[in-house]
Coordinates of C-alpha atoms and ligand atoms in Angstrom, one line a residue:
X454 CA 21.2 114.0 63.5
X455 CA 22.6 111.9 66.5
X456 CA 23.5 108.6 66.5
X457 CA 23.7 106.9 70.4
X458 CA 26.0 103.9 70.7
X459 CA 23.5 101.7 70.5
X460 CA 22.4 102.8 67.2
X461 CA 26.3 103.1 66.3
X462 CA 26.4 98.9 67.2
X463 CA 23.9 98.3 65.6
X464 CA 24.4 100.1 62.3
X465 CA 27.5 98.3 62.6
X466 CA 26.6 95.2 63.4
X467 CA 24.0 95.4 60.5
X468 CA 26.9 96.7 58.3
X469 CA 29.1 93.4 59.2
X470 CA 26.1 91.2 58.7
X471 CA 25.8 92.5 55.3
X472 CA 29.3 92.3 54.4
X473 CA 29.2 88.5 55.7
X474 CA 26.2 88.0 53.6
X475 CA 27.4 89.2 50.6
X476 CA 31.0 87.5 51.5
X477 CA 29.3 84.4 52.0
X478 CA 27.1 84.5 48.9
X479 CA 30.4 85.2 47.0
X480 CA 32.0 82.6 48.7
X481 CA 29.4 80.1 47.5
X482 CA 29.8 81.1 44.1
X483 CA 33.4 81.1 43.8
X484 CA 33.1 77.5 45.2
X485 CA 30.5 76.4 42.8
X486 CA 32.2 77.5 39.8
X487 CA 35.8 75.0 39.1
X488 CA 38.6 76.4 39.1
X489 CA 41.9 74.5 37.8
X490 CA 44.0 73.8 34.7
X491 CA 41.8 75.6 31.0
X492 CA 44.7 74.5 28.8
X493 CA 48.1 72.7 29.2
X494 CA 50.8 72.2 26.7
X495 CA 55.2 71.0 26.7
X496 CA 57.9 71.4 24.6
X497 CA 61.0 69.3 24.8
X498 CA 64.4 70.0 22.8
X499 CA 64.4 68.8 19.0
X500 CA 67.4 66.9 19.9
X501 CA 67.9 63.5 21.9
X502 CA 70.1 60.6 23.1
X503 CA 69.1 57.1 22.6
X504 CA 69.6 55.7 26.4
X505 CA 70.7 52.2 24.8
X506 CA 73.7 54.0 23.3
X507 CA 74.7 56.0 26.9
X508 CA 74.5 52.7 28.8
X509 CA 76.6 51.1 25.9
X510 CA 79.2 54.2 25.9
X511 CA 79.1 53.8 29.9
X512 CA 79.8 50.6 29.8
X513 CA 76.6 50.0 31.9
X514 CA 74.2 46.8 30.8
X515 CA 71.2 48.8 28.8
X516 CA 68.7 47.0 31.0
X517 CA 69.5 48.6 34.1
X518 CA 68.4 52.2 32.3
X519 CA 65.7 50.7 30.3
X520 CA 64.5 48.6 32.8
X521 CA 65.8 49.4 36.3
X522 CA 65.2 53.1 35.9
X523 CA 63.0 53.1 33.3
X524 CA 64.1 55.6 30.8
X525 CA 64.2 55.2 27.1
X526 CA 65.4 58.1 25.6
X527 CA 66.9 61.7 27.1
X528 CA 66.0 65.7 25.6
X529 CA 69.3 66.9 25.0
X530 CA 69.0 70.8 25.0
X531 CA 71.3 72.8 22.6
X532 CA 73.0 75.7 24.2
X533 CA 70.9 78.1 22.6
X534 CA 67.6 77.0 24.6
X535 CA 67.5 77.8 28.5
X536 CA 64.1 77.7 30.4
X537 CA 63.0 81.2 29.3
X538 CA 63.2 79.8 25.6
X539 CA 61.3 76.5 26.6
X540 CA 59.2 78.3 28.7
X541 CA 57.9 80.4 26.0
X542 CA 57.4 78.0 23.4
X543 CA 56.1 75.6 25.7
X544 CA 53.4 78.8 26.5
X545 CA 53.1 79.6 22.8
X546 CA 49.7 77.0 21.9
X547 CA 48.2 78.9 25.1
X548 CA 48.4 82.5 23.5
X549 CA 45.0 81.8 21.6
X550 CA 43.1 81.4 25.0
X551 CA 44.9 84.2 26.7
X552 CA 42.8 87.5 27.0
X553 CA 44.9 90.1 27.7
X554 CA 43.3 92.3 29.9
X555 CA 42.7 89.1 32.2
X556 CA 45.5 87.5 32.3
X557 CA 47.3 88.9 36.0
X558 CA 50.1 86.5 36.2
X559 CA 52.4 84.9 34.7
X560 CA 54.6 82.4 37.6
X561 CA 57.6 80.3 36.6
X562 CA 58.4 77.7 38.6
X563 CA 62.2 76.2 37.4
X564 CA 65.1 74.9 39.6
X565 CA 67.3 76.3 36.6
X566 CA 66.6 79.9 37.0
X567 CA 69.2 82.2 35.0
X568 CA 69.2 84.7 37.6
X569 CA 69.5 84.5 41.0
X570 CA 68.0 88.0 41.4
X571 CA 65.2 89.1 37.9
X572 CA 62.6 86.5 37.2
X573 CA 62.4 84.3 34.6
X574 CA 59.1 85.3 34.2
X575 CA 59.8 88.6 32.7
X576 CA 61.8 87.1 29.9
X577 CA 59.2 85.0 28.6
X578 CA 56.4 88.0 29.3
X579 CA 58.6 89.8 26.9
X580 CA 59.3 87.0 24.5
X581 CA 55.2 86.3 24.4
X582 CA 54.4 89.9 24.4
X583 CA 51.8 89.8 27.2
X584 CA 50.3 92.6 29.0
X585 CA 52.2 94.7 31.1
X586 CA 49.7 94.6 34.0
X587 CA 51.2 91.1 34.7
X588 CA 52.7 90.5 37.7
X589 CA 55.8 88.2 36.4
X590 CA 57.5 86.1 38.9
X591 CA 59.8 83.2 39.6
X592 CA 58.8 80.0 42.5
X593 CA 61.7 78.0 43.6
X594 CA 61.6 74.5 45.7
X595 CA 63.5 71.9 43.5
X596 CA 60.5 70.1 41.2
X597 CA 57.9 71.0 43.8
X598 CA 58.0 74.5 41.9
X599 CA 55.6 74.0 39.3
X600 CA 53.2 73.0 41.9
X601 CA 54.1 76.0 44.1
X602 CA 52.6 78.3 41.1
X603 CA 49.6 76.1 40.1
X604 CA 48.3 76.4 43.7
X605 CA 48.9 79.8 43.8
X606 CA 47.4 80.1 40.5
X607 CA 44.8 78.6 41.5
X608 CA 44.3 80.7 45.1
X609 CA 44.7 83.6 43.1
X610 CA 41.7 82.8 40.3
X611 CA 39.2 81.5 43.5
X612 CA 39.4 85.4 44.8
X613 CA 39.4 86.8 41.5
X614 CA 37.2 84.5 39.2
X615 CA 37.2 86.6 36.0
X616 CA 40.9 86.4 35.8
X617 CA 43.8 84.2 34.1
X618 CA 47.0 83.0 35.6
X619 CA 50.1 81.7 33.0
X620 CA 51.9 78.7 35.1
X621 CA 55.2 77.3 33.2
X622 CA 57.6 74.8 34.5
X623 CA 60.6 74.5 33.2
X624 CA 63.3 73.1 33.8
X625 CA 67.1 71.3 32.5
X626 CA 68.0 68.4 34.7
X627 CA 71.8 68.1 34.6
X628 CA 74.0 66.1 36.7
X629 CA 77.0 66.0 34.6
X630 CA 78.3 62.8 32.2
X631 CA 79.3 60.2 33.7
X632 CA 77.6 60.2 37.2
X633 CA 74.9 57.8 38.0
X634 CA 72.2 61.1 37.6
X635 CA 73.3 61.4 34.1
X636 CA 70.4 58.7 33.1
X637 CA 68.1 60.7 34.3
X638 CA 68.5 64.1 32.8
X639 CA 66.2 65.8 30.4
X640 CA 65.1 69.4 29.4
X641 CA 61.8 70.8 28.6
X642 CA 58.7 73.1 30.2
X643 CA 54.9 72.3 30.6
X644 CA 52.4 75.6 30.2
X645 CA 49.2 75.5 32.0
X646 CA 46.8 78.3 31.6
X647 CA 44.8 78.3 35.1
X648 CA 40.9 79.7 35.0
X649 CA 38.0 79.6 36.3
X650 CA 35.4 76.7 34.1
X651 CA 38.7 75.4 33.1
X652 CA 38.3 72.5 30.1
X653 CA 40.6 69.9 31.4
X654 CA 41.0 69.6 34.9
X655 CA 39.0 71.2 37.7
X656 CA 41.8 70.9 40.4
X657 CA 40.5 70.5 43.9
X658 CA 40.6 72.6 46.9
X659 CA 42.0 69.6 49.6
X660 CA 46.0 69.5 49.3
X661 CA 47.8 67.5 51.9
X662 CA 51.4 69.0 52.8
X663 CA 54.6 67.8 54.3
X664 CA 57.8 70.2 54.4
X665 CA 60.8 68.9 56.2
X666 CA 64.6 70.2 56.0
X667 CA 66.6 67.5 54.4
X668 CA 69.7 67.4 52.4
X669 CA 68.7 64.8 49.6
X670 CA 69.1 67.1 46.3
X671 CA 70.6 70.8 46.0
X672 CA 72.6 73.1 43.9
X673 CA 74.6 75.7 44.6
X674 CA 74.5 78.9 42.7
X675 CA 78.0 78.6 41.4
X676 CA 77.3 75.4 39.5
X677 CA 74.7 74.0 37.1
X678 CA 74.8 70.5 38.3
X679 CA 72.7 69.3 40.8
X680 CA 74.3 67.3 43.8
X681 CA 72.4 64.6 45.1
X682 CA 72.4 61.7 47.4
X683 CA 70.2 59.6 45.2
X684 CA 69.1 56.3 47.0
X685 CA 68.5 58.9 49.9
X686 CA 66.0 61.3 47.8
X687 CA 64.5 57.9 46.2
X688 CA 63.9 56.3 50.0
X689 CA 62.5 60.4 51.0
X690 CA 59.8 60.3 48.0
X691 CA 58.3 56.9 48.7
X692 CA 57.8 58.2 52.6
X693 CA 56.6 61.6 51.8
X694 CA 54.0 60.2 49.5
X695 CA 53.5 57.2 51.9
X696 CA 52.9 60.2 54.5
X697 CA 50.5 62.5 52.7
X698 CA 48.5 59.8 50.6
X699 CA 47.5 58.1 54.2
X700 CA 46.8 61.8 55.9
X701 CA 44.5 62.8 52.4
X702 CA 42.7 59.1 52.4
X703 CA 41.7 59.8 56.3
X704 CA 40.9 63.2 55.7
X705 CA 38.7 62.5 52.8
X706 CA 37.7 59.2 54.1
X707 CA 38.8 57.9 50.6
X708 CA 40.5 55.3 49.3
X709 CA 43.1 54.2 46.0
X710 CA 39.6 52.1 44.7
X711 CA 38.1 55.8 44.5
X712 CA 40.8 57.4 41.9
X713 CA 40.5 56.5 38.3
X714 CA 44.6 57.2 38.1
X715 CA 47.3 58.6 39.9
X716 CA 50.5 60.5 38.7
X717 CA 53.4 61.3 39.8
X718 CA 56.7 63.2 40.5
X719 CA 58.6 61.6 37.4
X720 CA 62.4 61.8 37.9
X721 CA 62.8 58.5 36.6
X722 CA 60.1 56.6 35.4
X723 CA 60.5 53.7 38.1
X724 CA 60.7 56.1 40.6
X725 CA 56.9 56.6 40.8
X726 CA 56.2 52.5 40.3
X727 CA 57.9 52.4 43.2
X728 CA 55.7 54.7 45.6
X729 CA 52.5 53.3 44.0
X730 CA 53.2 50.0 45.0
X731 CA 54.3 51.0 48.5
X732 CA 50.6 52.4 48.8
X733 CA 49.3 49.5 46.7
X734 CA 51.1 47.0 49.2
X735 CA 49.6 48.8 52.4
X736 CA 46.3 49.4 51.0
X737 CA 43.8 46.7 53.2
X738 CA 41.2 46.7 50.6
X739 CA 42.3 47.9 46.8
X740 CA 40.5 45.4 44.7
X741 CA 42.4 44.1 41.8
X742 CA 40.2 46.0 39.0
X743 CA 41.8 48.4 40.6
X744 CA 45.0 47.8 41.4
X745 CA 45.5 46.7 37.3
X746 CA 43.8 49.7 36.6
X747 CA 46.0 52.0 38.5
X748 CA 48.5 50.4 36.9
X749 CA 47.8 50.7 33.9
X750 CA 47.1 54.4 33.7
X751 CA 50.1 54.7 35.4
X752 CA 52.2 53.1 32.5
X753 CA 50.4 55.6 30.6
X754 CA 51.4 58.4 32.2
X755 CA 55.0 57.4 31.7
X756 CA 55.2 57.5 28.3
X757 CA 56.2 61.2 27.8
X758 CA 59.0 61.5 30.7
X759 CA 60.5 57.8 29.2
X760 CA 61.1 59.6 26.0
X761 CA 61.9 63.1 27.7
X762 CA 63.7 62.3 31.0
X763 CA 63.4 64.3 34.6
X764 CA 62.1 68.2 33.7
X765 CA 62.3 68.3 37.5
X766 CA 59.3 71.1 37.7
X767 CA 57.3 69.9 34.9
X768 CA 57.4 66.0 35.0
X769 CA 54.5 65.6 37.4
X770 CA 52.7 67.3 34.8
X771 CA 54.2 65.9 31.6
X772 CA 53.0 62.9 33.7
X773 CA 49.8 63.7 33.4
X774 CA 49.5 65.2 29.7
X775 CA 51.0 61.7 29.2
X776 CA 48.1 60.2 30.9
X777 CA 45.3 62.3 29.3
X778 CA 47.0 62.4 25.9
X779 CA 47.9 59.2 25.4
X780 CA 45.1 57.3 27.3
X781 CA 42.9 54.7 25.3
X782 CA 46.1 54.7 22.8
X783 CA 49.2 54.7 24.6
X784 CA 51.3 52.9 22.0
X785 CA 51.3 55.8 19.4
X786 CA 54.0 57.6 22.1
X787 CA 56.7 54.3 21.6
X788 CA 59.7 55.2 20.0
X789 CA 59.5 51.2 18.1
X790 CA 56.1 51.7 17.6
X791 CA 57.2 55.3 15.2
X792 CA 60.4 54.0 14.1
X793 CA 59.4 49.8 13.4
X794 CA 62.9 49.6 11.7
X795 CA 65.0 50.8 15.2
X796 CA 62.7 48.4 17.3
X797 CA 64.9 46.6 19.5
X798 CA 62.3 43.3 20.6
X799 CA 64.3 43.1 23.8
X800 CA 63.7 46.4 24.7
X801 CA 59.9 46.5 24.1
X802 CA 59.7 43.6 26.3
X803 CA 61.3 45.0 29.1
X804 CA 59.6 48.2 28.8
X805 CA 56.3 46.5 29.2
X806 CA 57.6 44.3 32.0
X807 CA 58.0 46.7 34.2
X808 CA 54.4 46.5 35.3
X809 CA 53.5 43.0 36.4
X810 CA 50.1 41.9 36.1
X811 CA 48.1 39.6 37.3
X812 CA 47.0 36.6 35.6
X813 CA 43.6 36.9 36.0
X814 CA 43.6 40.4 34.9
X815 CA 45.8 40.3 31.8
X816 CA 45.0 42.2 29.0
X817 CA 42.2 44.0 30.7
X818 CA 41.6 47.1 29.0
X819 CA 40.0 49.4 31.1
X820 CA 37.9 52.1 30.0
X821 CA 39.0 55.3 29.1
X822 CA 39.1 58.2 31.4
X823 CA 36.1 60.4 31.1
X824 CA 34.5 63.6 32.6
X825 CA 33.9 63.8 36.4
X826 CA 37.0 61.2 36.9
X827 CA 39.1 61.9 39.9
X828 CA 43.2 61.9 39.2
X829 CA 45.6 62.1 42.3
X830 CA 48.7 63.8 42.1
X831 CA 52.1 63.5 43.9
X832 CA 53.9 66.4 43.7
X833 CA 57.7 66.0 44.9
X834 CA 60.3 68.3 45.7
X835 CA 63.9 67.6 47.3
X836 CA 65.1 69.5 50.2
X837 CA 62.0 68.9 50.4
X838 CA 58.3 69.2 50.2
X839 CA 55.4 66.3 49.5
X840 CA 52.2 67.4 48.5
X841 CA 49.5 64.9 47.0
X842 CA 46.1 66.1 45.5
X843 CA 43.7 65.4 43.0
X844 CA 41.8 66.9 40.2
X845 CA 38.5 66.3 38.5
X846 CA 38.4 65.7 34.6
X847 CA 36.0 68.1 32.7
X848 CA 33.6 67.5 30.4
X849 CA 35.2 67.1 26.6
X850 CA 38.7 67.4 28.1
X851 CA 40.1 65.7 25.1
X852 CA 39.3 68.2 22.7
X853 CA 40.9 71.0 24.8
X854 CA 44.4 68.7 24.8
X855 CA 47.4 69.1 22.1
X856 CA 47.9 65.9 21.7
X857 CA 48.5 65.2 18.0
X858 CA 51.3 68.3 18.1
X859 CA 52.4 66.7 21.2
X860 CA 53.1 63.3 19.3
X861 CA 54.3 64.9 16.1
X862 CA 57.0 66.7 18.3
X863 CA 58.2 64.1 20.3
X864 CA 58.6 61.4 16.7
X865 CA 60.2 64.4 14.9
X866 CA 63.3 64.8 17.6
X867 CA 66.7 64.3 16.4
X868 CA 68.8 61.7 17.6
X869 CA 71.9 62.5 18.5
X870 CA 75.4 60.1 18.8
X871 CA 76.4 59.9 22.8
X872 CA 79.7 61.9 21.8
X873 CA 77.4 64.5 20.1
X874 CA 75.0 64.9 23.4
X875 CA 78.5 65.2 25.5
X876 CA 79.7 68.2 23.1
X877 CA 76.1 69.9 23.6
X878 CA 76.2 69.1 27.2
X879 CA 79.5 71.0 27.3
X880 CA 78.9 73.9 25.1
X881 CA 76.2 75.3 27.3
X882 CA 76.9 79.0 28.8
X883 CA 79.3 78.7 31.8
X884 CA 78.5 80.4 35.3
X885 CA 81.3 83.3 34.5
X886 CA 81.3 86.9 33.4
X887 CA 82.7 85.6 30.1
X888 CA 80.5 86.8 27.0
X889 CA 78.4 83.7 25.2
X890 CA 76.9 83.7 21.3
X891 CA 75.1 80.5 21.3
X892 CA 75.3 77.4 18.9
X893 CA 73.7 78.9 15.2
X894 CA 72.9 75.7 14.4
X895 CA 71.0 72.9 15.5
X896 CA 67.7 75.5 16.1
X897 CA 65.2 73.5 14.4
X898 CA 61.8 73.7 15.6
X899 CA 61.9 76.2 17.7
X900 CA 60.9 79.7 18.1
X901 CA 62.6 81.3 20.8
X902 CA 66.7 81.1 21.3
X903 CA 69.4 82.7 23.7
X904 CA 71.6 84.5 21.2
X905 CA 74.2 86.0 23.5
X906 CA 75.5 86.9 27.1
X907 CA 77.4 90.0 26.6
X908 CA 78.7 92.0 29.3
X909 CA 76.7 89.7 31.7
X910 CA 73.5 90.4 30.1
X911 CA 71.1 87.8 28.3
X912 CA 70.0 88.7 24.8
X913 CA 66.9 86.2 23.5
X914 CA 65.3 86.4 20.0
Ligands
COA1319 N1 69.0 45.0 34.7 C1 67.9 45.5 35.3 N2 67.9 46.3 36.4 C2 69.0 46.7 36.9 C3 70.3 46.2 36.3 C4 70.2 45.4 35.2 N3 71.3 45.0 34.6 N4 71.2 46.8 37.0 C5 70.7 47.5 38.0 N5 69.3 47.4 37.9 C6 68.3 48.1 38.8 C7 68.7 48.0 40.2 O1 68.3 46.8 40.8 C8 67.8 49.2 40.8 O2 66.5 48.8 40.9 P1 65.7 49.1 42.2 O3 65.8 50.5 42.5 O4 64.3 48.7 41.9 O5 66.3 48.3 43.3 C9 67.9 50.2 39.6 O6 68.3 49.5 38.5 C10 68.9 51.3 39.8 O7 70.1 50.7 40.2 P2 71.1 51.4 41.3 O8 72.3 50.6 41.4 O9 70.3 51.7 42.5 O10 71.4 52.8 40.5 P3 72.3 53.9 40.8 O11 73.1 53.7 42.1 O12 73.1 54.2 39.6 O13 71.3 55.2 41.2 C11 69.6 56.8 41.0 C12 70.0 55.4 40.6 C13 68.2 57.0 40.5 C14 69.6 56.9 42.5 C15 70.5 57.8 40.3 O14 70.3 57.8 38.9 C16 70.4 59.2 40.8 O15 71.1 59.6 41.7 N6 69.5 60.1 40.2 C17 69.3 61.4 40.6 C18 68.4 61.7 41.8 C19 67.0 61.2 41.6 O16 66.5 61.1 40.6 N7 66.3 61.0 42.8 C20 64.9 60.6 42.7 C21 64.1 61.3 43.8 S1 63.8 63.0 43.4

């Protein structure tokens, strides 16, 4: 048989058509079904410093850490946990929803990796004892890492809509004592198991971007404090988020009335207060349901990271396990509200006066979030990229959350005196050949632990 070159084209061209249909048919069903965030779960040291106490021991007035920054409290990691051992534990509620022979990746995002060469990943695929068809890696950009690996989590699921993807963010924020960063450091990692027919949060398909080389936060490899030319990153986030928000409202012809909540890059829990009212401010027609509303959820959101600090990575998303956790009920997360007898009443008012209302809308109580509600989120991260978008809440979301664990955790935590957080904060491993065995105490409530470093290698248990 002969084929002529017409028949050739047009067997072709039929071919092509074909593979277009069937591209585009797929294409319409990967779109129909949601893809986004199935389960999501943090762990946080056991151990913590009352932020009073620092400002006291700093000879700093309390209120300008309470208050000004916004921080209550600060996870103090002992020097046998590192962000492989928070990663895993942090992943460790997920396991039950993990099916083995779907689950293709696992992706860490952390600006505290433990080696600048093998992922972090592969630590905590061995610590969980996941499949070995995995691929295991490590995304770095400062806190915008986490986000890095949801998006390509959630890339990755879109083409392949059977699969799994295992996102962890973890980090240890550490500036060193004494410097004005040392208020906002923390420790802790946020799992998110990514899916297709997720059950909490069907994350959608319309990020807006903005990468630009600036020298506001870095770390060299040699150290394990960050560097950082604070006011300067703090001025950077408010106009990348000014930037992006205004280019995703024209895009989507949206506007603040049209979000139910928005969260946010927590370094510090003011920090985020801050860009919402510059877009609150330059918004022509937010009503002022919404405008209380907004802020509202967004004092809910900030319960977690006030008790936790800056987990760089994860905070955007502690931010929002805050929100969906704690929403309806947001006092059960206060440290007075668990522990009456340590309430300071100057402290509880400040904390709530950090959000003004206004008079007319005092004591509103909105309603609580529910299915179909749309949730923007900043993502921030120094040197440094901006990225806002927004998720969709699914249907009995609440059910699918930790959130009783999640409190349990958090009122359990040791605290710790400010000259027993500056002796854990120096006993962690140093960046030298030396060989490490890790602290055997103080390895409560935990599952996972750096034992050693012995000839330069890392031995976890
Ligand atoms: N009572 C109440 N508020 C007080 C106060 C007091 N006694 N004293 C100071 N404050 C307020 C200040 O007015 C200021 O508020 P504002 O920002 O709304 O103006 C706030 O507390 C912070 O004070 P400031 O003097 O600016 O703090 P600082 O020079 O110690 O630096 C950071 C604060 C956040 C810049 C610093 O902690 C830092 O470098 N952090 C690490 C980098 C970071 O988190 N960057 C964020 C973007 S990623």
């Amino acid at each position: 048989m002969t084929f002529s070159l017409k028949n050739i084209e047009s067997n072709h061209a039929k071919q092509l058509f074909k593979d277009n249909e069937n591209t585009s048919v797929e294409n319409t069903h990967v779109e129909s079904s949601p893809v986004g965030i199935d389960r999501i779960s943090f762990t946080t040291p056991h151990y913590y410093v009352d932020l009073t106490d620092l400002a006291k021991a700093r000879e700093i007035d309390p209120n300008k850490f309470t208050i000004g920054i916004g921080q209550s409290e600060q996870s103090v990691p002992p020097n046998n946990q590192d962000i492989v051992t928070l990663g895993a534990q942090a992943a460790l509620p997920l396991l039950k929803y993990v099916k083995k022979d779907k689950l293709k990746m696992l992706i860490v995002g952390t600006e505290s990796g433990v080696d600048a060469s093998k992922s972090s990943a592969l630590y905590i695929h061995n610590l969980l004892k996941l499949n070995s068809c995995a691929r295991c890696i490590e995304i770095k950009e400062a806190c915008y890492g986490g986000t890095a690996a949801l998006m390509t989590a959630c890339d990755y699921v879109r083409v392949h809509k059977d699969s799994q993807v295992l996102v962890i963010a973890a980090d240890i924020a550490r500036y060193g004592l004494n410097t004005p960063g040392e208020v906002t450091q923390g420790a802790g990692a946020v799992a998110m198991l990514i899916s297709a027919n997720p059950h909490v949060l069907k994350i959608n398909d319309d990020s807006v971007v903005k990468s630009c080389d600036i020298q506001d936060f870095w770390r060299p490899v040699y150290q394990d404090t960050a560097l950082a030319r604070g006011k300067f990153s703090s001025e950077k986030y408010i106009e990348f988020f000014l930037d992006v928000w205004q280019k995703y409202s024209e895009q989507n012809s949206c506007d603040l009335n049209d979000f139910a909540a928005l969260c946010f890059h927590l370094p510090y829990t003011k920090m985020g207060l801050k860009a919402l009212r510059a877009a609150m401010d330059s918004s022509e027609n937010l009503s002022e349901t919404s405008r209380v509303r907004l802020l509202e959820k967004y004092e809910t959101s900030t319960k977690y990271s006030r008790r936790i600090g800056n987990i760089y990575t994860g905070s955007l998303y502690l931010g929002l396990l805050s929100l969906l956790e704690l929403d309806g009920n947001p006092e059960i997360a206060n440290p007075e509200v668990v522990n009456p007898g340590a309430a300071n009443p100057a402290a509880t008012s400040i904390q709530t006066s950090t959000i003004q209302t206004n008079s007319s809308c005092e004591n509103q109580k909105f309603s609580s979030l529910k299915e179909g509600d749309k949730i923007g989120l900043f993502s921030y991260g120094s040197g440094a990229i901006g990225e806002f978008f927004t998720g969709t809440l699914m249907q009995g979301f609440k059910q699918a959350l930790f959130a009783s664990e999640h409190i349990e955790m958090l009122n359990s935590r040791a605290k710790l005196t400010v000259s027993e957080y500056e002796k854990m904060f120096n006993s962690v491993a140093k960046y030298c050949p030396e060989d490490f065995v890790s602290d055997t105490t103080h390895r409560d409530c935990t599952q996972f632990f750096l034992n050693s470093i012995s000839s330069q290698e890392r031995n976890y248990i």
